[in-house]
Short mmCIF file of C-alpha atoms and ligand atoms in Angstrom, two decimals:
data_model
loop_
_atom_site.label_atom_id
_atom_site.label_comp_id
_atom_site.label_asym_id
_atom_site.label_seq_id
_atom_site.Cartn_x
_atom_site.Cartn_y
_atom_site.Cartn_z
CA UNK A 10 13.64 -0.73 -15.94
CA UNK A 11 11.60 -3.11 -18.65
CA UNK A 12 8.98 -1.80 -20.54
CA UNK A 13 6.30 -3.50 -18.76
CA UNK A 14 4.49 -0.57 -17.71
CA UNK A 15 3.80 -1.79 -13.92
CA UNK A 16 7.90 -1.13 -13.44
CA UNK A 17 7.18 2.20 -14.57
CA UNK A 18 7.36 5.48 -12.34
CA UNK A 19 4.39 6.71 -13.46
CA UNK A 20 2.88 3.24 -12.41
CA UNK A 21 4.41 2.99 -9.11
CA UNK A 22 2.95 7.05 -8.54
CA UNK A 23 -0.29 5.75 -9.36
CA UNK A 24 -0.70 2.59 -7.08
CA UNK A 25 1.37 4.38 -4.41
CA UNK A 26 -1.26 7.30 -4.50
CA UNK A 27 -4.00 4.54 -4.75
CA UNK A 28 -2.71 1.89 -1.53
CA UNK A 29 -1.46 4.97 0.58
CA UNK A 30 -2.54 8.36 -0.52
CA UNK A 31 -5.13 10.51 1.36
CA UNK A 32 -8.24 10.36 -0.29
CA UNK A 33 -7.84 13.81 -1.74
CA UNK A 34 -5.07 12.93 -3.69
CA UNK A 35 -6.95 10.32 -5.01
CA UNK A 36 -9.78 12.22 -6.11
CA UNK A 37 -10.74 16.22 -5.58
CA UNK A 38 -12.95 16.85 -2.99
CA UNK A 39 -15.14 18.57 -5.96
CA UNK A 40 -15.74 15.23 -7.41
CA UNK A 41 -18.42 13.23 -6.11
CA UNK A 42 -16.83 9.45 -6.38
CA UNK A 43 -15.59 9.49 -3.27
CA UNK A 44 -17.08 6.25 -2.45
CA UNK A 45 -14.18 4.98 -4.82
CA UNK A 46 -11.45 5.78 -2.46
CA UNK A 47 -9.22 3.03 -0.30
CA UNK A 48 -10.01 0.37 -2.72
CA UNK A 49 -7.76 -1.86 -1.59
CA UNK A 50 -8.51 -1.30 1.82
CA UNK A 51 -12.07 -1.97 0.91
CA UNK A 52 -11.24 -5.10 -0.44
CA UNK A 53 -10.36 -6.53 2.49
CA UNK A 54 -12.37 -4.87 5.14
CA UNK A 55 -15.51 -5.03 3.17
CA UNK A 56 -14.90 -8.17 1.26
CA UNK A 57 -14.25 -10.94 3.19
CA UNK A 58 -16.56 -12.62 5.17
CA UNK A 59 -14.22 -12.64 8.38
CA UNK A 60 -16.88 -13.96 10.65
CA UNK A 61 -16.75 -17.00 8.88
CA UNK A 62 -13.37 -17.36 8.81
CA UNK A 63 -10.62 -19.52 11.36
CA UNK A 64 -9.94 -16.73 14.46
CA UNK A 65 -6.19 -16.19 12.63
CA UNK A 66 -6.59 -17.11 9.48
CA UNK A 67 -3.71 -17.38 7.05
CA UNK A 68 -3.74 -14.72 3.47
CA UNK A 69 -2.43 -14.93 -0.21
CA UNK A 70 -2.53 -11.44 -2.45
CA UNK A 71 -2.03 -12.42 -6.25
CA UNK A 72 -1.00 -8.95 -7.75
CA UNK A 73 -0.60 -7.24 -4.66
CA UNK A 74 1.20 -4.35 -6.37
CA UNK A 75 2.49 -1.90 -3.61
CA UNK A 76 1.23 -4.27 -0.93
CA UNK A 77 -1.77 -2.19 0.74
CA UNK A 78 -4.28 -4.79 0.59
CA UNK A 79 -1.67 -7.03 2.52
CA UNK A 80 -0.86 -4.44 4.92
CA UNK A 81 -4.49 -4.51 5.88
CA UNK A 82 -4.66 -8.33 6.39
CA UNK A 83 -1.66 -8.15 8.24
CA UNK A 84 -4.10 -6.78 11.34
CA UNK A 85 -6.25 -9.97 11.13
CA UNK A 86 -4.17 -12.60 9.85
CA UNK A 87 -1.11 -14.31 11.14
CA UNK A 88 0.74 -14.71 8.11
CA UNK A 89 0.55 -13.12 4.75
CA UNK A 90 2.28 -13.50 1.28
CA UNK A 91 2.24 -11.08 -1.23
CA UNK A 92 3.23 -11.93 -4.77
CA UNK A 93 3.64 -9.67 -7.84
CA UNK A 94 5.56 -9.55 -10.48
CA UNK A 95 6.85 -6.38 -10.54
CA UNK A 96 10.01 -5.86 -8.84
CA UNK A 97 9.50 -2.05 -8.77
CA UNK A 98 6.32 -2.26 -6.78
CA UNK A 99 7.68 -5.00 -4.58
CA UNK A 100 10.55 -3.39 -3.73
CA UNK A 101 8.13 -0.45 -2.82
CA UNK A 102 6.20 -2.65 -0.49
CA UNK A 103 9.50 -3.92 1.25
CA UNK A 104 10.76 -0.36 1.88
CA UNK A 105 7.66 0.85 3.04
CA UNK A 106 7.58 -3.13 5.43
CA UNK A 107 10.60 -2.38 6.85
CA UNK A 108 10.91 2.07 7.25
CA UNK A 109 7.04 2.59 7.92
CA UNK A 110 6.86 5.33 4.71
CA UNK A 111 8.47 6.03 0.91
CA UNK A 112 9.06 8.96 -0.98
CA UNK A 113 8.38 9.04 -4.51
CA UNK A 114 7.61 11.46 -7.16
CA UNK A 115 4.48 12.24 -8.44
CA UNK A 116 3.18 13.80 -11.20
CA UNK A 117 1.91 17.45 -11.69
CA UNK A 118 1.59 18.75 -15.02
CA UNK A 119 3.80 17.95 -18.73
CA UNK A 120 6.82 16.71 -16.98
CA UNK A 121 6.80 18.05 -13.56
CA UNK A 122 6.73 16.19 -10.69
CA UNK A 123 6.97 16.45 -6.70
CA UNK A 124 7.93 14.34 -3.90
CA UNK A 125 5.30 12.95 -1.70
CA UNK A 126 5.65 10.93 1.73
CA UNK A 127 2.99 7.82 1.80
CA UNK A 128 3.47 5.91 5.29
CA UNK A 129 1.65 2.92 6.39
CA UNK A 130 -1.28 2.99 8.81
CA UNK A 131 -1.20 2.54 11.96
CA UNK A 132 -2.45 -0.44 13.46
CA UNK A 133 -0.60 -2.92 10.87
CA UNK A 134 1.51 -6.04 11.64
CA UNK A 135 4.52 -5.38 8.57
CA UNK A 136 6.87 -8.79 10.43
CA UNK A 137 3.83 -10.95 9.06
CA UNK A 138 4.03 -9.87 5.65
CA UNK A 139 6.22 -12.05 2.92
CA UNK A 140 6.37 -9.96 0.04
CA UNK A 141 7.39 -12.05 -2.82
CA UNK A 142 8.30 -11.47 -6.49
CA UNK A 143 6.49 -14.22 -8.59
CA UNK A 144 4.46 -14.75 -11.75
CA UNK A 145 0.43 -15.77 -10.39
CA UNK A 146 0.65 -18.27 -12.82
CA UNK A 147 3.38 -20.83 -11.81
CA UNK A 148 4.17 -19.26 -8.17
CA UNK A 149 4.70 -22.50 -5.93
CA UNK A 150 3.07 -21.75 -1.96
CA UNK A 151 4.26 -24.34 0.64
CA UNK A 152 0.92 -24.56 2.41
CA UNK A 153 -2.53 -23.24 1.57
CA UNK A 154 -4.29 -20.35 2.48
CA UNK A 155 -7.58 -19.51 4.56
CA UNK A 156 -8.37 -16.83 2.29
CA UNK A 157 -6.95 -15.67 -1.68
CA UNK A 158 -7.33 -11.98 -2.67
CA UNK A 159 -6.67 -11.51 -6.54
CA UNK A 160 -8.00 -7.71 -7.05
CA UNK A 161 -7.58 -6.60 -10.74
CA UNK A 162 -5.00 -9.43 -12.15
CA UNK A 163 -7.68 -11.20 -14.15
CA UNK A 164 -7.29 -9.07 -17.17
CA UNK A 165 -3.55 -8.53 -16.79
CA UNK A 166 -2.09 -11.96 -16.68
CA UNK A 167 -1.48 -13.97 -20.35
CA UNK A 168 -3.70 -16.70 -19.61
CA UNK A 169 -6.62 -15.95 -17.49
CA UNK A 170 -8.02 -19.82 -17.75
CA UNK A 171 -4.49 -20.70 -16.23
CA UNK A 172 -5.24 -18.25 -13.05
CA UNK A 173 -8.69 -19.59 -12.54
CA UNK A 174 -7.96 -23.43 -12.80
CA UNK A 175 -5.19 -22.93 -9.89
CA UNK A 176 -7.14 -20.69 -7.53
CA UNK A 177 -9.12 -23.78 -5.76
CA UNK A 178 -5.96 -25.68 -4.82
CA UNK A 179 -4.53 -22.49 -3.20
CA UNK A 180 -7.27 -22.61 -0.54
CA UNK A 181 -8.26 -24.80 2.36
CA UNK A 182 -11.86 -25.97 1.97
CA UNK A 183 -14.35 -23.26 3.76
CA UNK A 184 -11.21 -20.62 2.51
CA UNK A 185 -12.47 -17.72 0.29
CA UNK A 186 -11.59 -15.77 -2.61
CA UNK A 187 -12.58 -12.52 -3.36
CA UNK A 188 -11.90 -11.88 -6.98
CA UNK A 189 -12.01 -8.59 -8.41
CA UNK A 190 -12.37 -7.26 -12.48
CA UNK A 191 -13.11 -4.33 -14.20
CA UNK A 192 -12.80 -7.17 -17.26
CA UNK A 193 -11.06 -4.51 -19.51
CA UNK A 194 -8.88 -6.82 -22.00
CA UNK A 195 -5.92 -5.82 -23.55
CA UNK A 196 -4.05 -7.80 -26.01
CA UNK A 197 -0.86 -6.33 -24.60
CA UNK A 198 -1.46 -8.26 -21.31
CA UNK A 199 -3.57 -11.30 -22.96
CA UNK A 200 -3.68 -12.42 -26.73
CA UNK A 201 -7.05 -12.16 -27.76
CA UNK A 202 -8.04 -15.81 -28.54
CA UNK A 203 -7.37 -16.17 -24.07
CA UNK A 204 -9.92 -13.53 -22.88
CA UNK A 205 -12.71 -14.48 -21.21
CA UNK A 206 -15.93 -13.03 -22.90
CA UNK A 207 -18.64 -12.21 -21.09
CA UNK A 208 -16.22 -11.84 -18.15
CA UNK A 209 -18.42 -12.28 -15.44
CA UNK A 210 -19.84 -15.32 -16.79
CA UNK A 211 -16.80 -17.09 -17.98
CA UNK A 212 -15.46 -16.51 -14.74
CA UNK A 213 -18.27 -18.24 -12.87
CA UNK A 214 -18.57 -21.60 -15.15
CA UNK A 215 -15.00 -21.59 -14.26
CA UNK A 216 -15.25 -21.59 -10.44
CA UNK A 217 -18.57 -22.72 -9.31
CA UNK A 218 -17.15 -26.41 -9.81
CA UNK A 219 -15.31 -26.00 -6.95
CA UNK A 220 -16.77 -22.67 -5.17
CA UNK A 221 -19.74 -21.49 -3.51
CA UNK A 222 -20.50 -17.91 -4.67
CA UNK A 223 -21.32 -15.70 -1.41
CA UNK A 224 -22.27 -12.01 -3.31
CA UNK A 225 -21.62 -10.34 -6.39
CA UNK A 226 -20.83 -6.25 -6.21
CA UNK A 227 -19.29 -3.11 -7.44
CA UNK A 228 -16.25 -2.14 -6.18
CA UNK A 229 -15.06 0.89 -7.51
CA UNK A 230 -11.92 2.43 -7.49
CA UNK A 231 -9.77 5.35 -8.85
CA UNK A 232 -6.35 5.70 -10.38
CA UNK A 233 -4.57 9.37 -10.26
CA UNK A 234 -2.97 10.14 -13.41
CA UNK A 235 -2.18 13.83 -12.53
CA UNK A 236 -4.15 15.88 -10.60
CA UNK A 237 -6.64 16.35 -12.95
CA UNK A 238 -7.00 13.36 -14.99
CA UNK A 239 -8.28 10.23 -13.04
CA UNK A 240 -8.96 6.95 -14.65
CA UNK A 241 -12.30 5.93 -12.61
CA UNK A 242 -12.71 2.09 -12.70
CA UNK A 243 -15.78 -0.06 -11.70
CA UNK A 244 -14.61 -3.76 -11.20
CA UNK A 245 -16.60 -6.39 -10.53
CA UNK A 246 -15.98 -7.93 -7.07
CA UNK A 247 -17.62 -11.70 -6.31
CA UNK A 248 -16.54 -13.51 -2.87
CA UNK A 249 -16.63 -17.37 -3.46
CA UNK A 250 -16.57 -20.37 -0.64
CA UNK A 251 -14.23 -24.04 -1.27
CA UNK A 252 -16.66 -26.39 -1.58
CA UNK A 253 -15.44 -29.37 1.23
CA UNK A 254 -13.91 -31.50 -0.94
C1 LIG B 318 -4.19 -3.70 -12.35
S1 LIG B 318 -2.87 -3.98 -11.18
C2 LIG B 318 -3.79 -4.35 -9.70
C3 LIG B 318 -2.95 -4.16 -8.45
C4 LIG B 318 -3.70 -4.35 -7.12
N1 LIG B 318 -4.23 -5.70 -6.96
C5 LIG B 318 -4.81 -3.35 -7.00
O1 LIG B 318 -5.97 -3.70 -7.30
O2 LIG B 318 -4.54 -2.20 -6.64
C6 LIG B 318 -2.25 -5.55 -11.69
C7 LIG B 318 -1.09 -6.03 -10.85
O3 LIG B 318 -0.83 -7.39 -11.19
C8 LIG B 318 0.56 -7.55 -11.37
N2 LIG B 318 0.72 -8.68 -12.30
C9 LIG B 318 0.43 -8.73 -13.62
N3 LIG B 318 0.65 -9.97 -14.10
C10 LIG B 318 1.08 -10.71 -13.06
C11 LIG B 318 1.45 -12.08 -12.91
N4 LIG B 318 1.44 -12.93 -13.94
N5 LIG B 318 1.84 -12.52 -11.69
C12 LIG B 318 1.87 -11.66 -10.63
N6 LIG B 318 1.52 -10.37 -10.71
C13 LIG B 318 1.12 -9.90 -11.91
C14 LIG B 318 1.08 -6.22 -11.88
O4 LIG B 318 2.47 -6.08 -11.65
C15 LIG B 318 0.23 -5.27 -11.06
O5 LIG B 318 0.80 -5.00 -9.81
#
């Protein structure tokens, strides 16, 4: 395994736990943030104006991590690629794609750990799925999408600019992207002179040259550490339109 910390065990516990895990692994029953649980389902059942969208649209995930987000377009869409660029997460994603479930430890306390079972939901469509291992930045797609999901990659890719000038030419026009940031910048992930600062408002001179915005929210989420440290994260989510041209 590299050092990049999303090939990681501890990483792949933690987004495992967060795309699959009940939602009292995620977070105790005692606390009261439960409104931060099945983010990435959230994403896409919340997110997305569907309505508005073609009957069977068609879905790109940049950073799709263990692939839950993906899992959950699969019941809507008719074809779906996932890209990250970790090989441990995506080989996760394939394993739980093709046998349904994956076990993999998780942590408890200093250095022990346990086995857990996470198993996809029912009601997915896994054969419509193309989990791919790819950097967001140069990636090459041989068609574009009805709809981009990009959920937390902002802030973790080297050259944020980079992701934002591509995302229009991804999409058909009328196709939306839901973006998602908690904005928290990290000069392992991004030198400093590339982060976008304020965020939110970098991120919209960027796009609204060639997107509608639709709505601006929280979306909330939670990351188990162990079971009693959680890292509680409040990205912001905005869902933008193609302009038609
Ligand atoms: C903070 S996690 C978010 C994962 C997922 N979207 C979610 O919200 O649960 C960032 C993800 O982006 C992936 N990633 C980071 N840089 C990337 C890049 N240049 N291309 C593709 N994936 C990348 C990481 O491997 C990791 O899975």
């Amino acid at each position: 395994m590299s050092s990049d910390f999303y090939e990681t065990s501890p990483a792949l516990a933690q987004y495992l736990i967060l795309h699959y895990g009940p939602a009292e692994w995620q977070l105790p029953s005692s606390a009261s943030h439960s409104e931060a649980a099945d983010f990435p389902v959230r994403c896409v059942q919340e997110g997305f104006r569907w309505q508005e969208l073609p009957p069977h649209p068609t879905a790109l995930e940049l950073g799709c991590a263990v692939g839950r987000s993906c899992f959950e377009l699969s019941r809507r869409c008719r074809r779906v690629v996932g890209l990250d660029r970790s090989e441990t997460f995506l080989q996760a994603a394939r394993l739980l794609q093709e046998a349904g479930s994956i076990r993999c430890p998780v942590p408890l306390e200093g250095d022990q750990i346990e086995d857990r079972d996470f198993s996809l939901p029912v009601g997915v469509c896994p054969k419509r799925i193309d989990f791919r291992v790819g950097d967001a930045l140069s990636a090459a797609f041989e068609k574009r999408f009805d709809m981009v999901l990009a959920a937390n990659l902002l802030d973790r890719v080297s050259d944020p600019t980079a992701l934002l000038d591509r995302l229009p030419a991804l999409l058909h026009p009328g196709g939306q992207l839901l973006l998602s940031s908690p904005f928290s910048w990290l000069s392992e992930h991004t030198s400093r002179d590339r982060w976008l600062l304020p965020g939110s408002q970098r991120v919209d001179s960027l796009l609204l040259p060639h997107f509608t915005l639709l709505r601006r929210w929280d979306l909330p989420l939670v990351l188990r550490e162990h079971p009693r440290k959680f890292q509680w994260c409040l990205p912001e989510a905005t869902l933008w339109r193609k302009k038609p041209f």
